[in-house]
Amino acid sequence: AQKVTQAQTEISVVEKEDVTLDCVYETRDTTYYLFWYKQPPSGELVFLIRRNSFDEQNEISGRYSWNFQKSTSSFNFTITASQVVDSAVYFCALSEGVNAGNMLTFGGGTRLMVKP
Amino acid sequence: DTAVSQTPKYLVTQMGNDKSIKCEQNLGHDTMYWYKQDSKKFLKIMFSYNNKELIINETVPNRFSPKSPDKAHLNLHINSLELGDSAVYFCASSQDRWAEAFFGQGTRLTVV
């Protein structure tokens, strides 16, 4: 069975600090997809990134970057120069197999609080 | 113009009642989903629906049933509501089975 672990339940940083959110996953499939979603206090779920299991290239998008390492089954998310607007719950998720219907298994989430 | 919209946003009802939550997407996506988020923020897939093929998470009670009148809609029907059904329910859609899912704003269901 697939599983996603976000060991950090809550992180608090001061604005402009860099912060890394950890995500470790378990799957028996060779084909799978990893995702990050953001849930701000308003409650909606906002898609951030999707990565397939065959693409280990790291990705950078503005202040956001992602580090995918199959050797350690990790897909970590770093926010550089954090801002108060980054305060949210961040979810890592996994979808495995070509016949799984893209049913996401979510980690428990990491609540990030950025203080001014 | 909202991509994935759910109604109602809030729903308060008594135990034993039957209720429905509507979901519509205007993205032209092929696959739609229902997720449940409990009070501790845990998100769990309930259903995936693609081209009349329904995939059900085996942990979902059969009191829950999705209904799709057309490709743009996937409504959630819940019979004989229980206190433990209180949660936020999210509808989502994706272009195909392997693309990222886009979520509605959620429906907060409270069973009293």
mmCIF file with all atom_site columns, C-alpha atoms in Angstrom:
data_model
loop_
_atom_site.group_PDB
_atom_site.id
_atom_site.type_symbol
_atom_site.label_atom_id
_atom_site.label_alt_id
_atom_site.label_comp_id
_atom_site.label_asym_id
_atom_site.label_entity_id
_atom_site.label_seq_id
_atom_site.pdbx_PDB_ins_code
_atom_site.Cartn_x
_atom_site.Cartn_y
_atom_site.Cartn_z
_atom_site.occupancy
_atom_site.B_iso_or_equiv
_atom_site.pdbx_formal_charge
_atom_site.auth_seq_id
_atom_site.auth_comp_id
_atom_site.auth_asym_id
_atom_site.auth_atom_id
_atom_site.pdbx_PDB_model_num
ATOM 1   C CA . ALA A 1 1   ? 0.000   0.000  0.000   1.00 0.00 ? 1   ALA A CA 1
ATOM 2   C CA . GLN A 1 2   ? 1.147   3.499  -0.650  1.00 0.00 ? 2   GLN A CA 1
ATOM 3   C CA . LYS A 1 3   ? 1.930   5.886  2.156   1.00 0.00 ? 3   LYS A CA 1
ATOM 4   C CA . VAL A 1 4   ? 3.060   9.487  2.535   1.00 0.00 ? 4   VAL A CA 1
ATOM 5   C CA . THR A 1 5   ? 4.714   10.817 5.672   1.00 0.00 ? 5   THR A CA 1
ATOM 6   C CA . GLN A 1 6   ? 5.184   14.444 6.563   1.00 0.00 ? 6   GLN A CA 1
ATOM 7   C CA . ALA A 1 7   ? 7.017   14.215 9.857   1.00 0.00 ? 7   ALA A CA 1
ATOM 8   C CA . GLN A 1 8   ? 6.852   17.935 10.608  1.00 0.00 ? 8   GLN A CA 1
ATOM 9   C CA . THR A 1 9   ? 3.367   18.703 11.824  1.00 0.00 ? 9   THR A CA 1
ATOM 10  C CA . GLU A 1 10  ? 4.096   22.369 12.478  1.00 0.00 ? 10  GLU A CA 1
ATOM 11  C CA . ILE A 1 11  ? 6.922   24.755 11.600  1.00 0.00 ? 11  ILE A CA 1
ATOM 12  C CA . SER A 1 12  ? 7.284   28.345 12.703  1.00 0.00 ? 12  SER A CA 1
ATOM 13  C CA . VAL A 1 13  ? 9.733   30.732 11.054  1.00 0.00 ? 13  VAL A CA 1
ATOM 14  C CA . VAL A 1 14  ? 10.331  34.443 10.903  1.00 0.00 ? 14  VAL A CA 1
ATOM 15  C CA . GLU A 1 15  ? 9.781   36.232 7.630   1.00 0.00 ? 15  GLU A CA 1
ATOM 16  C CA . LYS A 1 16  ? 12.686  36.032 5.167   1.00 0.00 ? 16  LYS A CA 1
ATOM 17  C CA . GLU A 1 17  ? 13.947  32.759 6.601   1.00 0.00 ? 17  GLU A CA 1
ATOM 18  C CA . ASP A 1 18  ? 14.275  29.741 4.312   1.00 0.00 ? 18  ASP A CA 1
ATOM 19  C CA . VAL A 1 19  ? 12.240  26.696 5.271   1.00 0.00 ? 19  VAL A CA 1
ATOM 20  C CA . THR A 1 20  ? 12.156  23.107 4.031   1.00 0.00 ? 20  THR A CA 1
ATOM 21  C CA . LEU A 1 21  ? 9.125   20.876 4.317   1.00 0.00 ? 21  LEU A CA 1
ATOM 22  C CA . ASP A 1 22  ? 9.906   17.171 4.281   1.00 0.00 ? 22  ASP A CA 1
ATOM 23  C CA . CYS A 1 23  ? 7.963   14.460 2.500   1.00 0.00 ? 23  CYS A CA 1
ATOM 24  C CA . VAL A 1 24  ? 8.784   10.747 2.476   1.00 0.00 ? 24  VAL A CA 1
ATOM 25  C CA . TYR A 1 25  ? 6.723   8.263  0.515   1.00 0.00 ? 25  TYR A CA 1
ATOM 26  C CA . GLU A 1 26  ? 6.336   4.507  0.158   1.00 0.00 ? 26  GLU A CA 1
ATOM 27  C CA . THR A 1 27  ? 5.192   2.702  -2.941  1.00 0.00 ? 27  THR A CA 1
ATOM 28  C CA . ARG A 1 28  ? 5.807   -0.593 -4.688  1.00 0.00 ? 28  ARG A CA 1
ATOM 29  C CA . ASP A 1 29  ? 5.080   0.830  -8.119  1.00 0.00 ? 29  ASP A CA 1
ATOM 30  C CA . THR A 1 30  ? 7.751   2.030  -10.507 1.00 0.00 ? 30  THR A CA 1
ATOM 31  C CA . THR A 1 31  ? 5.338   4.501  -12.089 1.00 0.00 ? 31  THR A CA 1
ATOM 32  C CA . TYR A 1 32  ? 3.926   7.084  -9.740  1.00 0.00 ? 32  TYR A CA 1
ATOM 33  C CA . TYR A 1 33  ? 3.354   10.803 -9.346  1.00 0.00 ? 33  TYR A CA 1
ATOM 34  C CA . LEU A 1 34  ? 4.124   13.147 -6.508  1.00 0.00 ? 34  LEU A CA 1
ATOM 35  C CA . PHE A 1 35  ? 2.352   16.389 -5.742  1.00 0.00 ? 35  PHE A CA 1
ATOM 36  C CA . TRP A 1 36  ? 2.417   19.324 -3.378  1.00 0.00 ? 36  TRP A CA 1
ATOM 37  C CA . TYR A 1 37  ? -0.681  21.285 -2.456  1.00 0.00 ? 37  TYR A CA 1
ATOM 38  C CA . LYS A 1 38  ? -1.128  24.397 -0.334  1.00 0.00 ? 38  LYS A CA 1
ATOM 39  C CA . GLN A 1 39  ? -4.143  24.990 1.900   1.00 0.00 ? 39  GLN A CA 1
ATOM 40  C CA . PRO A 1 40  ? -4.225  28.609 3.122   1.00 0.00 ? 40  PRO A CA 1
ATOM 41  C CA . PRO A 1 41  ? -6.421  29.647 6.063   1.00 0.00 ? 41  PRO A CA 1
ATOM 42  C CA . SER A 1 42  ? -9.283  30.294 3.643   1.00 0.00 ? 42  SER A CA 1
ATOM 43  C CA . GLY A 1 43  ? -9.490  26.520 3.163   1.00 0.00 ? 43  GLY A CA 1
ATOM 44  C CA . GLU A 1 44  ? -9.118  25.896 -0.558  1.00 0.00 ? 44  GLU A CA 1
ATOM 45  C CA . LEU A 1 45  ? -6.536  23.450 -1.884  1.00 0.00 ? 45  LEU A CA 1
ATOM 46  C CA . VAL A 1 46  ? -4.085  24.994 -4.330  1.00 0.00 ? 46  VAL A CA 1
ATOM 47  C CA . PHE A 1 47  ? -1.987  22.855 -6.647  1.00 0.00 ? 47  PHE A CA 1
ATOM 48  C CA . LEU A 1 48  ? 1.745   23.653 -6.555  1.00 0.00 ? 48  LEU A CA 1
ATOM 49  C CA . ILE A 1 49  ? 3.639   20.948 -8.424  1.00 0.00 ? 49  ILE A CA 1
ATOM 50  C CA . ARG A 1 50  ? 3.417   17.495 -10.000 1.00 0.00 ? 50  ARG A CA 1
ATOM 51  C CA . ARG A 1 51  ? 6.409   15.260 -10.603 1.00 0.00 ? 51  ARG A CA 1
ATOM 52  C CA . ASN A 1 52  ? 6.500   11.805 -12.188 1.00 0.00 ? 52  ASN A CA 1
ATOM 53  C CA . SER A 1 53  ? 8.715   9.005  -10.927 1.00 0.00 ? 53  SER A CA 1
ATOM 54  C CA . PHE A 1 54  ? 10.945  9.066  -13.995 1.00 0.00 ? 54  PHE A CA 1
ATOM 55  C CA . ASP A 1 55  ? 11.884  12.707 -13.661 1.00 0.00 ? 55  ASP A CA 1
ATOM 56  C CA . GLU A 1 56  ? 14.294  13.346 -10.817 1.00 0.00 ? 56  GLU A CA 1
ATOM 57  C CA . GLN A 1 57  ? 15.219  16.823 -11.922 1.00 0.00 ? 57  GLN A CA 1
ATOM 58  C CA . ASN A 1 58  ? 14.813  19.395 -9.232  1.00 0.00 ? 58  ASN A CA 1
ATOM 59  C CA . GLU A 1 59  ? 12.454  22.238 -9.960  1.00 0.00 ? 59  GLU A CA 1
ATOM 60  C CA . ILE A 1 60  ? 12.475  25.897 -9.076  1.00 0.00 ? 60  ILE A CA 1
ATOM 61  C CA . SER A 1 61  ? 9.561   28.254 -9.395  1.00 0.00 ? 61  SER A CA 1
ATOM 62  C CA . GLY A 1 62  ? 10.240  31.688 -7.982  1.00 0.00 ? 62  GLY A CA 1
ATOM 63  C CA . ARG A 1 63  ? 10.840  31.294 -4.251  1.00 0.00 ? 63  ARG A CA 1
ATOM 64  C CA . TYR A 1 64  ? 9.704   27.664 -4.340  1.00 0.00 ? 64  TYR A CA 1
ATOM 65  C CA . SER A 1 65  ? 11.942  24.704 -5.094  1.00 0.00 ? 65  SER A CA 1
ATOM 66  C CA . TRP A 1 66  ? 11.505  20.964 -4.919  1.00 0.00 ? 66  TRP A CA 1
ATOM 67  C CA . ASN A 1 67  ? 14.061  18.241 -4.406  1.00 0.00 ? 67  ASN A CA 1
ATOM 68  C CA . PHE A 1 68  ? 13.059  14.760 -5.569  1.00 0.00 ? 68  PHE A CA 1
ATOM 69  C CA . GLN A 1 69  ? 15.328  11.888 -4.547  1.00 0.00 ? 69  GLN A CA 1
ATOM 70  C CA . LYS A 1 70  ? 14.218  8.372  -5.408  1.00 0.00 ? 70  LYS A CA 1
ATOM 71  C CA . SER A 1 71  ? 17.121  6.865  -3.468  1.00 0.00 ? 71  SER A CA 1
ATOM 72  C CA . THR A 1 72  ? 15.623  8.154  -0.231  1.00 0.00 ? 72  THR A CA 1
ATOM 73  C CA . SER A 1 73  ? 11.974  8.204  -1.395  1.00 0.00 ? 73  SER A CA 1
ATOM 74  C CA . SER A 1 74  ? 11.741  11.873 -0.601  1.00 0.00 ? 74  SER A CA 1
ATOM 75  C CA . PHE A 1 75  ? 10.179  14.870 -2.279  1.00 0.00 ? 75  PHE A CA 1
ATOM 76  C CA . ASN A 1 76  ? 11.058  17.901 -0.188  1.00 0.00 ? 76  ASN A CA 1
ATOM 77  C CA . PHE A 1 77  ? 9.794   21.432 -0.666  1.00 0.00 ? 77  PHE A CA 1
ATOM 78  C CA . THR A 1 78  ? 11.807  24.554 0.119   1.00 0.00 ? 78  THR A CA 1
ATOM 79  C CA . ILE A 1 79  ? 10.519  28.090 0.394   1.00 0.00 ? 79  ILE A CA 1
ATOM 80  C CA . THR A 1 80  ? 13.240  30.709 0.121   1.00 0.00 ? 80  THR A CA 1
ATOM 81  C CA . ALA A 1 81  ? 12.856  34.065 1.843   1.00 0.00 ? 81  ALA A CA 1
ATOM 82  C CA . SER A 1 82  ? 9.516   33.111 3.369   1.00 0.00 ? 82  SER A CA 1
ATOM 83  C CA . GLN A 1 83  ? 6.689   35.623 3.540   1.00 0.00 ? 83  GLN A CA 1
ATOM 84  C CA . VAL A 1 84  ? 3.671   35.916 5.803   1.00 0.00 ? 84  VAL A CA 1
ATOM 85  C CA . VAL A 1 85  ? 1.451   34.934 2.854   1.00 0.00 ? 85  VAL A CA 1
ATOM 86  C CA . ASP A 1 86  ? 3.198   31.563 2.789   1.00 0.00 ? 86  ASP A CA 1
ATOM 87  C CA . SER A 1 87  ? 1.473   30.677 6.058   1.00 0.00 ? 87  SER A CA 1
ATOM 88  C CA . ALA A 1 88  ? -0.663  27.644 5.264   1.00 0.00 ? 88  ALA A CA 1
ATOM 89  C CA . VAL A 1 89  ? -0.897  23.897 5.583   1.00 0.00 ? 89  VAL A CA 1
ATOM 90  C CA . TYR A 1 90  ? 1.147   22.153 2.929   1.00 0.00 ? 90  TYR A CA 1
ATOM 91  C CA . PHE A 1 91  ? 0.313   18.653 1.756   1.00 0.00 ? 91  PHE A CA 1
ATOM 92  C CA . CYS A 1 92  ? 2.468   16.191 -0.093  1.00 0.00 ? 92  CYS A CA 1
ATOM 93  C CA . ALA A 1 93  ? 0.567   13.549 -2.056  1.00 0.00 ? 93  ALA A CA 1
ATOM 94  C CA . LEU A 1 94  ? 1.234   10.392 -4.059  1.00 0.00 ? 94  LEU A CA 1
ATOM 95  C CA . SER A 1 95  ? -0.621  8.768  -6.922  1.00 0.00 ? 95  SER A CA 1
ATOM 96  C CA . GLU A 1 96  ? 0.592   5.402  -8.084  1.00 0.00 ? 96  GLU A CA 1
ATOM 97  C CA . GLY A 1 97  ? 0.103   3.146  -11.052 1.00 0.00 ? 97  GLY A CA 1
ATOM 98  C CA . VAL A 1 98  ? -1.491  3.683  -14.401 1.00 0.00 ? 98  VAL A CA 1
ATOM 99  C CA . ASN A 1 99  ? -4.755  2.092  -13.307 1.00 0.00 ? 99  ASN A CA 1
ATOM 100 C CA . ALA A 1 100 ? -5.105  3.719  -9.924  1.00 0.00 ? 100 ALA A CA 1
ATOM 101 C CA . GLY A 1 101 ? -7.508  6.358  -11.163 1.00 0.00 ? 101 GLY A CA 1
ATOM 102 C CA . ASN A 1 102 ? -5.172  9.056  -9.928  1.00 0.00 ? 102 ASN A CA 1
ATOM 103 C CA . MET A 1 103 ? -6.494  8.683  -6.432  1.00 0.00 ? 103 MET A CA 1
ATOM 104 C CA . LEU A 1 104 ? -4.193  10.766 -4.298  1.00 0.00 ? 104 LEU A CA 1
ATOM 105 C CA . THR A 1 105 ? -2.839  9.558  -0.989  1.00 0.00 ? 105 THR A CA 1
ATOM 106 C CA . PHE A 1 106 ? -2.060  12.604 1.092   1.00 0.00 ? 106 PHE A CA 1
ATOM 107 C CA . GLY A 1 107 ? 0.422   13.066 3.890   1.00 0.00 ? 107 GLY A CA 1
ATOM 108 C CA . GLY A 1 108 ? -0.810  14.476 7.161   1.00 0.00 ? 108 GLY A CA 1
ATOM 109 C CA . GLY A 1 109 ? 0.229   18.000 6.219   1.00 0.00 ? 109 GLY A CA 1
ATOM 110 C CA . THR A 1 110 ? 2.704   20.495 7.642   1.00 0.00 ? 110 THR A CA 1
ATOM 111 C CA . ARG A 1 111 ? 1.368   23.710 9.097   1.00 0.00 ? 111 ARG A CA 1
ATOM 112 C CA . LEU A 1 112 ? 3.766   26.537 8.280   1.00 0.00 ? 112 LEU A CA 1
ATOM 113 C CA . MET A 1 113 ? 3.520   29.745 10.242  1.00 0.00 ? 113 MET A CA 1
ATOM 114 C CA . VAL A 1 114 ? 5.548   32.687 9.005   1.00 0.00 ? 114 VAL A CA 1
ATOM 115 C CA . LYS A 1 115 ? 5.774   35.508 11.511  1.00 0.00 ? 115 LYS A CA 1
ATOM 116 C CA . PRO A 1 116 ? 6.539   39.081 10.528  1.00 0.00 ? 116 PRO A CA 1
ATOM 117 C CA . ASP B 2 1   ? -15.298 32.126 -13.351 1.00 0.00 ? 1   ASP B CA 1
ATOM 118 C CA . THR B 2 2   ? -14.809 29.298 -10.842 1.00 0.00 ? 2   THR B CA 1
ATOM 119 C CA . ALA B 2 3   ? -13.180 26.179 -12.307 1.00 0.00 ? 3   ALA B CA 1
ATOM 120 C CA . VAL B 2 4   ? -14.551 23.649 -9.793  1.00 0.00 ? 4   VAL B CA 1
ATOM 121 C CA . SER B 2 5   ? -17.557 24.779 -7.807  1.00 0.00 ? 5   SER B CA 1
ATOM 122 C CA . GLN B 2 6   ? -19.403 23.062 -4.997  1.00 0.00 ? 6   GLN B CA 1
ATOM 123 C CA . THR B 2 7   ? -22.723 23.861 -3.398  1.00 0.00 ? 7   THR B CA 1
ATOM 124 C CA . PRO B 2 8   ? -23.525 24.412 -0.666  1.00 0.00 ? 8   PRO B CA 1
ATOM 125 C CA . LYS B 2 9   ? -20.450 25.785 1.073   1.00 0.00 ? 9   LYS B CA 1
ATOM 126 C CA . TYR B 2 10  ? -21.918 25.008 4.487   1.00 0.00 ? 10  TYR B CA 1
ATOM 127 C CA . LEU B 2 11  ? -24.425 22.303 5.378   1.00 0.00 ? 11  LEU B CA 1
ATOM 128 C CA . VAL B 2 12  ? -25.837 21.667 8.837   1.00 0.00 ? 12  VAL B CA 1
ATOM 129 C CA . THR B 2 13  ? -28.207 18.762 9.230   1.00 0.00 ? 13  THR B CA 1
ATOM 130 C CA . GLN B 2 14  ? -29.543 16.290 11.739  1.00 0.00 ? 14  GLN B CA 1
ATOM 131 C CA . MET B 2 15  ? -28.506 12.700 12.182  1.00 0.00 ? 15  MET B CA 1
ATOM 132 C CA . GLY B 2 16  ? -30.421 10.296 10.020  1.00 0.00 ? 16  GLY B CA 1
ATOM 133 C CA . ASN B 2 17  ? -31.107 12.777 7.247   1.00 0.00 ? 17  ASN B CA 1
ATOM 134 C CA . ASP B 2 18  ? -30.169 12.309 3.601   1.00 0.00 ? 18  ASP B CA 1
ATOM 135 C CA . LYS B 2 19  ? -28.261 15.112 1.886   1.00 0.00 ? 19  LYS B CA 1
ATOM 136 C CA . SER B 2 20  ? -26.504 15.917 -1.365  1.00 0.00 ? 20  SER B CA 1
ATOM 137 C CA . ILE B 2 21  ? -23.558 18.072 -2.296  1.00 0.00 ? 21  ILE B CA 1
ATOM 138 C CA . LYS B 2 22  ? -23.299 19.275 -5.867  1.00 0.00 ? 22  LYS B CA 1
ATOM 139 C CA . CYS B 2 23  ? -20.114 19.668 -7.849  1.00 0.00 ? 23  CYS B CA 1
ATOM 140 C CA . GLU B 2 24  ? -19.531 21.146 -11.265 1.00 0.00 ? 24  GLU B CA 1
ATOM 141 C CA . GLN B 2 25  ? -16.345 21.724 -13.225 1.00 0.00 ? 25  GLN B CA 1
ATOM 142 C CA . ASN B 2 26  ? -16.007 23.917 -16.305 1.00 0.00 ? 26  ASN B CA 1
ATOM 143 C CA . LEU B 2 27  ? -12.492 22.796 -17.207 1.00 0.00 ? 27  LEU B CA 1
ATOM 144 C CA . GLY B 2 28  ? -13.526 20.079 -19.623 1.00 0.00 ? 28  GLY B CA 1
ATOM 145 C CA . HIS B 2 29  ? -11.779 17.505 -17.456 1.00 0.00 ? 29  HIS B CA 1
ATOM 146 C CA . ASP B 2 30  ? -12.367 13.776 -17.838 1.00 0.00 ? 30  ASP B CA 1
ATOM 147 C CA . THR B 2 31  ? -11.959 12.677 -14.243 1.00 0.00 ? 31  THR B CA 1
ATOM 148 C CA . MET B 2 32  ? -13.657 13.867 -11.080 1.00 0.00 ? 32  MET B CA 1
ATOM 149 C CA . TYR B 2 33  ? -13.161 12.997 -7.423  1.00 0.00 ? 33  TYR B CA 1
ATOM 150 C CA . TRP B 2 34  ? -14.508 13.380 -3.938  1.00 0.00 ? 34  TRP B CA 1
ATOM 151 C CA . TYR B 2 35  ? -12.208 13.778 -0.950  1.00 0.00 ? 35  TYR B CA 1
ATOM 152 C CA . LYS B 2 36  ? -12.982 14.046 2.757   1.00 0.00 ? 36  LYS B CA 1
ATOM 153 C CA . GLN B 2 37  ? -10.966 16.204 5.174   1.00 0.00 ? 37  GLN B CA 1
ATOM 154 C CA . ASP B 2 38  ? -11.521 15.500 8.838   1.00 0.00 ? 38  ASP B CA 1
ATOM 155 C CA . SER B 2 39  ? -11.101 17.813 11.805  1.00 0.00 ? 39  SER B CA 1
ATOM 156 C CA . LYS B 2 40  ? -7.391  16.991 12.032  1.00 0.00 ? 40  LYS B CA 1
ATOM 157 C CA . LYS B 2 41  ? -6.917  18.047 8.407   1.00 0.00 ? 41  LYS B CA 1
ATOM 158 C CA . PHE B 2 42  ? -6.358  14.510 7.132   1.00 0.00 ? 42  PHE B CA 1
ATOM 159 C CA . LEU B 2 43  ? -7.415  14.232 3.500   1.00 0.00 ? 43  LEU B CA 1
ATOM 160 C CA . LYS B 2 44  ? -8.756  10.948 2.203   1.00 0.00 ? 44  LYS B CA 1
ATOM 161 C CA . ILE B 2 45  ? -9.923  9.950  -1.247  1.00 0.00 ? 45  ILE B CA 1
ATOM 162 C CA . MET B 2 46  ? -13.485 8.702  -1.427  1.00 0.00 ? 46  MET B CA 1
ATOM 163 C CA . PHE B 2 47  ? -14.224 8.238  -5.116  1.00 0.00 ? 47  PHE B CA 1
ATOM 164 C CA . SER B 2 48  ? -12.666 8.623  -8.529  1.00 0.00 ? 48  SER B CA 1
ATOM 165 C CA . TYR B 2 49  ? -14.954 8.780  -11.573 1.00 0.00 ? 49  TYR B CA 1
ATOM 166 C CA . ASN B 2 50  ? -13.766 8.660  -15.168 1.00 0.00 ? 50  ASN B CA 1
ATOM 167 C CA . ASN B 2 51  ? -15.884 7.969  -18.242 1.00 0.00 ? 51  ASN B CA 1
ATOM 168 C CA . LYS B 2 52  ? -18.522 6.090  -16.265 1.00 0.00 ? 52  LYS B CA 1
ATOM 169 C CA . GLU B 2 53  ? -15.910 4.066  -14.419 1.00 0.00 ? 53  GLU B CA 1
ATOM 170 C CA . LEU B 2 54  ? -16.201 4.497  -10.688 1.00 0.00 ? 54  LEU B CA 1
ATOM 171 C CA . ILE B 2 55  ? -13.360 3.616  -8.355  1.00 0.00 ? 55  ILE B CA 1
ATOM 172 C CA . ILE B 2 56  ? -14.332 3.490  -4.720  1.00 0.00 ? 56  ILE B CA 1
ATOM 173 C CA . ASN B 2 57  ? -12.078 3.694  -1.703  1.00 0.00 ? 57  ASN B CA 1
ATOM 174 C CA . GLU B 2 58  ? -12.996 0.501  0.141   1.00 0.00 ? 58  GLU B CA 1
ATOM 175 C CA . THR B 2 59  ? -13.164 2.314  3.473   1.00 0.00 ? 59  THR B CA 1
ATOM 176 C CA . VAL B 2 60  ? -16.069 4.511  2.356   1.00 0.00 ? 60  VAL B CA 1
ATOM 177 C CA . PRO B 2 61  ? -19.433 3.392  3.780   1.00 0.00 ? 61  PRO B CA 1
ATOM 178 C CA . ASN B 2 62  ? -22.050 2.503  1.197   1.00 0.00 ? 62  ASN B CA 1
ATOM 179 C CA . ARG B 2 63  ? -24.220 5.303  2.583   1.00 0.00 ? 63  ARG B CA 1
ATOM 180 C CA . PHE B 2 64  ? -22.105 7.526  0.340   1.00 0.00 ? 64  PHE B CA 1
ATOM 181 C CA . SER B 2 65  ? -22.758 7.413  -3.374  1.00 0.00 ? 65  SER B CA 1
ATOM 182 C CA . PRO B 2 66  ? -21.565 9.624  -6.225  1.00 0.00 ? 66  PRO B CA 1
ATOM 183 C CA . LYS B 2 67  ? -23.869 10.438 -9.111  1.00 0.00 ? 67  LYS B CA 1
ATOM 184 C CA . SER B 2 68  ? -22.687 11.844 -12.421 1.00 0.00 ? 68  SER B CA 1
ATOM 185 C CA . PRO B 2 69  ? -25.457 13.193 -14.663 1.00 0.00 ? 69  PRO B CA 1
ATOM 186 C CA . ASP B 2 70  ? -22.837 14.306 -17.191 1.00 0.00 ? 70  ASP B CA 1
ATOM 187 C CA . LYS B 2 71  ? -19.090 14.738 -17.567 1.00 0.00 ? 71  LYS B CA 1
ATOM 188 C CA . ALA B 2 72  ? -19.084 18.137 -15.882 1.00 0.00 ? 72  ALA B CA 1
ATOM 189 C CA . HIS B 2 73  ? -20.900 17.084 -12.721 1.00 0.00 ? 73  HIS B CA 1
ATOM 190 C CA . LEU B 2 74  ? -20.249 14.657 -9.888  1.00 0.00 ? 74  LEU B CA 1
ATOM 191 C CA . ASN B 2 75  ? -22.669 14.986 -7.012  1.00 0.00 ? 75  ASN B CA 1
ATOM 192 C CA . LEU B 2 76  ? -22.265 13.302 -3.649  1.00 0.00 ? 76  LEU B CA 1
ATOM 193 C CA . HIS B 2 77  ? -25.273 11.734 -1.964  1.00 0.00 ? 77  HIS B CA 1
ATOM 194 C CA . ILE B 2 78  ? -25.159 10.725 1.647   1.00 0.00 ? 78  ILE B CA 1
ATOM 195 C CA . ASN B 2 79  ? -27.873 8.635  3.288   1.00 0.00 ? 79  ASN B CA 1
ATOM 196 C CA . SER B 2 80  ? -28.621 8.258  6.989   1.00 0.00 ? 80  SER B CA 1
ATOM 197 C CA . LEU B 2 81  ? -26.097 10.839 8.106   1.00 0.00 ? 81  LEU B CA 1
ATOM 198 C CA . GLU B 2 82  ? -24.056 10.104 11.216  1.00 0.00 ? 82  GLU B CA 1
ATOM 199 C CA . LEU B 2 83  ? -22.142 12.388 13.569  1.00 0.00 ? 83  LEU B CA 1
ATOM 200 C CA . GLY B 2 84  ? -18.862 10.986 12.228  1.00 0.00 ? 84  GLY B CA 1
ATOM 201 C CA . ASP B 2 85  ? -19.700 12.228 8.754   1.00 0.00 ? 85  ASP B CA 1
ATOM 202 C CA . SER B 2 86  ? -19.012 15.785 9.900   1.00 0.00 ? 86  SER B CA 1
ATOM 203 C CA . ALA B 2 87  ? -16.076 16.982 7.823   1.00 0.00 ? 87  ALA B CA 1
ATOM 204 C CA . VAL B 2 88  ? -15.121 19.152 4.879   1.00 0.00 ? 88  VAL B CA 1
ATOM 205 C CA . TYR B 2 89  ? -15.824 17.466 1.560   1.00 0.00 ? 89  TYR B CA 1
ATOM 206 C CA . PHE B 2 90  ? -13.838 18.491 -1.489  1.00 0.00 ? 90  PHE B CA 1
ATOM 207 C CA . CYS B 2 91  ? -14.713 17.864 -5.073  1.00 0.00 ? 91  CYS B CA 1
ATOM 208 C CA . ALA B 2 92  ? -11.867 17.864 -7.595  1.00 0.00 ? 92  ALA B CA 1
ATOM 209 C CA . SER B 2 93  ? -11.234 17.244 -11.260 1.00 0.00 ? 93  SER B CA 1
ATOM 210 C CA . SER B 2 94  ? -8.268  16.470 -13.470 1.00 0.00 ? 94  SER B CA 1
ATOM 211 C CA . GLN B 2 95  ? -7.688  16.398 -17.200 1.00 0.00 ? 95  GLN B CA 1
ATOM 212 C CA . ASP B 2 96  ? -7.005  12.692 -17.116 1.00 0.00 ? 96  ASP B CA 1
ATOM 213 C CA . ARG B 2 97  ? -6.141  10.016 -14.614 1.00 0.00 ? 97  ARG B CA 1
ATOM 214 C CA . TRP B 2 98  ? -2.546  11.141 -14.205 1.00 0.00 ? 98  TRP B CA 1
ATOM 215 C CA . ALA B 2 99  ? -2.790  14.943 -14.272 1.00 0.00 ? 99  ALA B CA 1
ATOM 216 C CA . GLU B 2 100 ? -2.938  17.223 -11.283 1.00 0.00 ? 100 GLU B CA 1
ATOM 217 C CA . ALA B 2 101 ? -6.289  17.637 -9.593  1.00 0.00 ? 101 ALA B CA 1
ATOM 218 C CA . PHE B 2 102 ? -7.968  20.998 -9.144  1.00 0.00 ? 102 PHE B CA 1
ATOM 219 C CA . PHE B 2 103 ? -10.159 21.319 -6.077  1.00 0.00 ? 103 PHE B CA 1
ATOM 220 C CA . GLY B 2 104 ? -13.394 23.073 -5.292  1.00 0.00 ? 104 GLY B CA 1
ATOM 221 C CA . GLN B 2 105 ? -13.624 25.333 -2.271  1.00 0.00 ? 105 GLN B CA 1
ATOM 222 C CA . GLY B 2 106 ? -15.016 22.587 -0.072  1.00 0.00 ? 106 GLY B CA 1
ATOM 223 C CA . THR B 2 107 ? -18.320 21.947 1.675   1.00 0.00 ? 107 THR B CA 1
ATOM 224 C CA . ARG B 2 108 ? -18.295 21.946 5.460   1.00 0.00 ? 108 ARG B CA 1
ATOM 225 C CA . LEU B 2 109 ? -20.833 19.366 6.606   1.00 0.00 ? 109 LEU B CA 1
ATOM 226 C CA . THR B 2 110 ? -21.919 19.409 10.230  1.00 0.00 ? 110 THR B CA 1
ATOM 227 C CA . VAL B 2 111 ? -24.160 16.648 11.512  1.00 0.00 ? 111 VAL B CA 1
ATOM 228 C CA . VAL B 2 112 ? -25.925 17.410 14.796  1.00 0.00 ? 112 VAL B CA 1
#
